[in-house]
Amino acid sequence: MINEQIRDKEVRVVGENGEQLGIMAARDALKLAQDAELDLVKIAPTAKPPVCKIIDYGRFRYENARKEKEARKKQKVIEIKEVRLSPNIDTNDLNTKVGAARKFLEKGDKVKVTLRFRGREMAHMYKSKYILDDFAESLADIAVVDKPSKVEGRSMVMFLTAKR
């Protein structure tokens, strides 16, 4: 909120150089801002009384946008990569999938391991749980089980995360 949009009776005013000007009526604070040819901007609306600062609103918006951009630049987006397996997978195929998952984990991504069941395979779901256990065990040196295996519809799902 800026200038006339501020409807509070009293506000705590901070000057353009950061000095405290004290608590005063919003009208008086607006008059001070207009005398300095600047804007009265509400900085902390939840405070009692609300805190307003006398600054150039365009510059204020620019600095906030720049701070947000810097914060976004520093944060790491963790992606979830998926590795799909089937209950009748052979050991060499499993090792290939383990290699792919190892690459994802080294890059810093999470890995979702999905064991898909089709047709009659659904009747023997829990006999195939050892495949996911072997998968997690073969990656135990660089990964930990984030969420243990659980059944979701026609598949069994487990999440792995790289060790810290």
C-alpha positions in Angstrom: 0.0 0.0 0.0 1.3 3.4 -0.9 0.3 7.1 -0.2 -3.6 7.5 -0.1 -4.2 3.8 0.1 -3.0 3.7 3.7 -6.1 4.0 5.8 -4.7 3.6 9.3 -5.1 6.4 11.8 -1.6 6.1 13.2 1.6 4.8 11.6 5.2 4.4 12.7 7.2 6.4 10.2 10.8 5.7 9.1 12.6 8.4 7.1 14.3 8.1 3.8 17.7 7.5 5.4 16.4 4.9 7.9 16.0 7.2 10.9 12.9 6.8 13.1 10.5 9.7 12.9 8.1 8.2 15.5 4.4 7.5 15.6 2.1 10.0 13.8 -1.2 10.3 12.0 -1.2 8.9 8.5 -2.1 12.3 7.0 0.9 13.9 8.6 3.2 11.2 7.4 1.8 11.5 3.9 2.4 15.3 4.0 6.1 14.6 5.1 6.5 12.3 2.1 5.0 14.7 -0.3 7.2 17.5 1.0 10.2 15.3 0.2 8.7 14.5 -3.2 8.7 10.8 -2.3 6.1 8.1 -1.5 4.8 6.8 1.8 5.0 3.0 1.6 3.6 0.5 4.1 6.4 -1.9 4.9 5.1 -3.9 7.9 1.3 -3.9 7.8 0.9 -6.4 10.6 2.9 -4.4 13.2 1.1 -2.3 15.8 1.0 0.5 14.7 1.9 -0.4 11.0 5.3 0.7 9.8 5.6 3.0 6.8 8.7 4.3 5.1 9.3 7.4 3.1 11.0 6.2 -0.1 10.7 6.3 -3.9 8.2 3.5 -4.6 9.7 2.7 -8.0 13.1 2.1 -6.5 11.5 0.1 -3.6 9.8 -2.3 -6.1 13.0 -2.6 -8.1 15.1 -3.5 -5.1 12.5 -6.1 -3.9 12.5 -7.7 -7.4 16.3 -7.8 -7.4 16.3 -9.5 -3.9 13.8 -12.1 -5.0 15.8 -12.8 -8.2 19.0 -13.3 -6.1 17.1 -15.7 -3.7 15.8 -17.7 -6.6 19.3 -17.9 -8.1 20.7 -19.4 -4.9 18.1 -22.1 -4.3 18.5 -25.6 -5.8 15.5 -27.2 -7.4 15.4 -30.9 -6.6 13.8 -32.9 -9.4 12.3 -36.3 -9.0 13.6 -38.8 -11.6 11.7 -42.1 -12.1 13.2 -45.6 -12.7 10.6 -48.2 -13.8 11.1 -51.9 -13.1 9.0 -55.0 -13.7 8.6 -58.0 -11.4 10.4 -60.4 -13.9 13.5 -58.2 -14.4 16.8 -60.0 -14.9 19.9 -59.1 -12.9 21.8 -57.4 -15.8 18.7 -55.2 -16.6 18.5 -54.4 -12.9 22.1 -53.4 -12.8 21.5 -51.0 -15.8 18.7 -49.4 -14.0 20.8 -49.1 -10.8 23.5 -47.3 -12.9 20.9 -44.8 -14.2 19.6 -44.2 -10.7 23.2 -43.7 -9.5 23.7 -41.0 -12.1 20.5 -39.2 -11.0 21.5 -39.4 -7.3 25.0 -38.1 -8.0 23.5 -35.1 -9.8 21.5 -34.3 -6.6 18.0 -35.5 -7.8 15.6 -37.7 -5.9 14.8 -41.1 -7.5 11.4 -42.6 -7.6 11.7 -46.4 -8.1 8.4 -47.9 -9.5 7.8 -51.6 -9.8 4.9 -52.0 -12.3 2.6 -55.0 -12.2 0.4 -56.2 -15.1 -2.3 -58.8 -15.3 -1.6 -61.9 -13.2 1.5 -60.3 -11.7 -1.0 -58.4 -9.4 -1.7 -61.6 -7.5 1.9 -62.0 -6.3 2.8 -58.4 -5.5 4.5 -59.0 -2.2 6.7 -61.8 -3.5 8.3 -59.1 -5.7 9.1 -56.7 -2.9 12.7 -58.1 -2.7 13.4 -56.4 -6.1 13.0 -53.0 -4.5 15.0 -54.0 -1.5 17.8 -55.3 -3.7 17.7 -52.0 -5.6 18.0 -49.9 -2.5 20.7 -52.2 -1.1 22.8 -51.9 -4.3 22.7 -48.0 -3.9 23.2 -48.1 -0.1 26.7 -46.5 -0.5 25.3 -43.2 -2.0 21.6 -43.2 -1.2 19.1 -43.7 1.7 15.5 -44.8 1.4 13.4 -41.6 1.7 10.1 -43.3 1.7 9.9 -47.1 2.0 8.1 -49.2 -0.6 4.3 -49.0 -0.6 1.6 -50.2 -3.0 -0.1 -47.5 -5.1 -2.7 -49.1 -7.5 -0.9 -51.3 -10.0 2.6 -50.4 -8.8 4.9 -50.5 -5.8 6.8 -47.2 -5.2 9.9 -46.3 -3.2 11.8 -43.0 -3.0 15.6 -42.7 -2.7 17.6 -39.6 -1.8 21.4 -39.0 -2.0 23.2 -39.2 1.4 24.4 -35.9 2.8 
